[in-house]
């Protein structure tokens, strides 16, 4: 009889074990089914996104090409602006040099005039001259020559022309 009870207990335990294994396997199967469904949804979403990403990349490539073309068209304009800036810098420098030279020349001119006036006062007065010679004496050729500062401007202009050509 012990044998029979033991076999019956073993059979009941085996049935209980099988029942728990069946429930565990069913739960695992449901989890795998849900995982499969989720993976299919992800795959579909990735496919949709990949087509959209491809479109965005194509648009970005087109935009980049367009921008490159426009930048190539702007290069000559920017080069011209650069050249104009360099020319203006040169003109400004030349003008500054000419104005400095003129300013220095004008500063020296009163000193030279003062010295020549002092030299005339120191020199003995010539003997009485006829009425025609009594007029104030002008430097020789002063009616024909322009003032000194005009000469400096002409020199500066000719130097500039030679420099530019």
Coordinates of C-alpha atoms in Angstrom, one line a residue:
X1 CA 0.0 0.0 0.0
X2 CA 2.8 2.4 0.7
X3 CA 3.8 1.8 -2.9
X4 CA 0.5 2.8 -4.1
X5 CA 0.3 6.0 -2.0
X6 CA 3.8 6.9 -3.1
X7 CA 3.0 6.4 -6.7
X8 CA -0.2 8.4 -6.3
X9 CA 1.7 11.2 -4.6
X10 CA 4.3 11.2 -7.3
X11 CA 1.6 11.3 -10.0
X12 CA -0.2 14.3 -8.2
X13 CA 3.2 16.1 -7.9
X14 CA 3.9 15.5 -11.5
X15 CA 0.5 16.8 -12.5
X16 CA 1.0 20.0 -10.4
X17 CA 4.5 20.4 -11.9
X18 CA 3.1 20.0 -15.5
X19 CA 0.3 22.5 -14.7
X20 CA 2.8 25.2 -13.5
X21 CA 5.1 24.5 -16.5
X22 CA 2.2 24.9 -18.9
X23 CA 1.2 28.2 -17.3
X24 CA 4.8 29.5 -17.4
X25 CA 5.2 28.4 -21.0
X26 CA 1.9 30.2 -22.0
X27 CA 3.1 33.4 -20.2
X28 CA 6.4 33.2 -22.1
X29 CA 4.6 32.7 -25.4
X30 CA 2.4 35.8 -24.7
X31 CA 5.6 37.8 -24.0
X32 CA 7.2 36.6 -27.2
X33 CA 4.1 37.5 -29.2
X34 CA 4.1 41.0 -27.8
X35 CA 7.8 41.3 -28.5
X36 CA 7.2 40.2 -32.1
X37 CA 4.4 42.7 -32.5
X38 CA 6.6 45.5 -31.0
X39 CA 9.5 44.6 -33.3
X40 CA 7.2 44.7 -36.4
X41 CA 5.9 48.2 -35.4
X42 CA 9.5 49.4 -34.9
X43 CA 10.5 48.0 -38.2
X44 CA 7.6 49.8 -39.9
X45 CA 8.4 53.1 -38.1
X46 CA 12.1 52.8 -39.1
X47 CA 11.1 52.2 -42.8
X48 CA 8.9 55.3 -42.7
X49 CA 11.6 57.3 -41.1
X50 CA 14.2 56.1 -43.5
X51 CA 12.3 57.3 -46.5
X52 CA 11.7 60.7 -44.8
X53 CA 15.4 60.9 -43.8
X54 CA 16.4 60.1 -47.4
X55 CA 14.2 63.0 -48.6
X56 CA 15.7 65.4 -46.1
X57 CA 19.2 64.4 -47.1
X58 CA 18.3 65.0 -50.8
X59 CA 16.9 68.4 -49.9
X60 CA 20.0 69.2 -47.9
X61 CA 22.3 68.2 -50.8
X62 CA 20.2 70.3 -53.2
X63 CA 20.4 73.3 -50.8
X64 CA 24.2 72.8 -50.4
X65 CA 24.7 72.8 -54.1
X66 CA 22.6 75.9 -54.5
X67 CA 24.5 77.7 -51.8
X68 CA 27.8 76.7 -53.3
X69 CA 26.7 78.1 -56.7
X70 CA 25.6 81.3 -55.1
X71 CA 28.9 81.6 -53.1
X72 CA 30.8 81.1 -56.4
X73 CA 28.8 83.9 -57.9
X74 CA 29.6 86.2 -55.0
X75 CA 33.3 85.6 -55.0
X76 CA 34.1 88.1 -57.8
X77 CA 31.9 90.7 -56.0
X78 CA 33.8 90.2 -52.7
X79 CA 37.1 90.3 -54.6
X80 CA 36.1 93.6 -56.1
X81 CA 35.1 95.0 -52.7
X82 CA 38.5 93.9 -51.4
X83 CA 40.3 95.7 -54.3
X84 CA 38.2 98.8 -53.7
X85 CA 39.2 98.8 -50.0
X86 CA 42.9 98.4 -50.9
X87 CA 42.6 101.3 -53.4
X88 CA 40.9 103.5 -50.9
X89 CA 43.6 102.6 -48.4
X90 CA 46.3 103.6 -50.9
X91 CA 44.4 106.8 -51.8
X92 CA 44.0 107.7 -48.1
X93 CA 47.7 107.1 -47.5
X94 CA 48.7 109.1 -50.5
X95 CA 46.4 111.9 -49.5
X96 CA 47.8 111.9 -46.0
X97 CA 51.4 112.0 -47.3
X98 CA 50.5 114.9 -49.7
X99 CA 48.7 116.8 -47.0
X100 CA 51.6 116.3 -44.6
X101 CA 54.0 117.5 -47.2
X102 CA 51.8 120.6 -47.9
X103 CA 51.4 121.3 -44.3
X104 CA 55.2 121.1 -43.7
X105 CA 55.8 123.3 -46.8
X106 CA 53.3 125.9 -45.6
X107 CA 54.8 125.9 -42.1
X108 CA 58.2 126.6 -43.7
X109 CA 56.9 129.2 -46.1
X110 CA 56.5 131.9 -43.4
X111 CA 60.0 131.3 -42.1
X112 CA 61.4 131.6 -45.6
X113 CA 59.4 134.8 -46.3
X114 CA 60.6 136.2 -42.9
X115 CA 64.2 135.4 -43.8
X116 CA 63.9 137.0 -47.2
X117 CA 62.3 140.0 -45.7
X118 CA 65.1 140.3 -43.1
X119 CA 67.6 139.9 -46.0
X120 CA 66.0 142.8 -47.9
X121 CA 66.0 145.0 -44.9
X122 CA 69.7 144.3 -44.2
X123 CA 70.7 144.9 -47.9
X124 CA 71.4 148.5 -48.8
X125 CA 68.7 150.3 -50.7
X126 CA 69.5 150.9 -54.3
X127 CA 70.0 154.4 -55.6
X128 CA 67.0 156.4 -56.6
X129 CA 65.4 154.7 -59.5
X130 CA 63.2 156.1 -62.2
X131 CA 59.4 156.1 -61.6
X132 CA 58.9 152.9 -63.6
X133 CA 61.3 151.0 -61.4
X134 CA 59.7 152.4 -58.2
X135 CA 56.9 149.8 -58.4
X136 CA 57.3 147.0 -55.9
X137 CA 59.6 144.4 -57.1
X138 CA 58.1 140.9 -57.8
X139 CA 60.2 137.9 -57.9
X140 CA 61.4 137.0 -61.4
X141 CA 58.7 135.1 -63.3
X142 CA 56.2 135.2 -60.5
X143 CA 53.5 136.3 -62.8
X144 CA 54.1 133.2 -65.0
X145 CA 54.5 130.6 -62.2
X146 CA 51.7 129.3 -60.0
X147 CA 52.2 129.4 -56.2
X148 CA 54.4 126.7 -54.7
X149 CA 51.6 124.6 -53.2
X150 CA 50.0 124.1 -56.7
X151 CA 53.4 122.7 -57.9
X152 CA 53.4 120.2 -55.0
X153 CA 49.9 119.1 -55.9
X154 CA 50.9 118.6 -59.5
X155 CA 53.9 116.6 -58.4
X156 CA 51.8 114.5 -56.1
X157 CA 49.3 113.8 -58.9
X158 CA 51.9 112.8 -61.4
X159 CA 53.6 110.5 -58.8
X160 CA 50.2 108.9 -58.1
X161 CA 49.6 108.4 -61.8
X162 CA 53.0 106.8 -62.3
X163 CA 52.5 104.6 -59.3
X164 CA 49.1 103.4 -60.5
X165 CA 50.2 102.6 -64.0

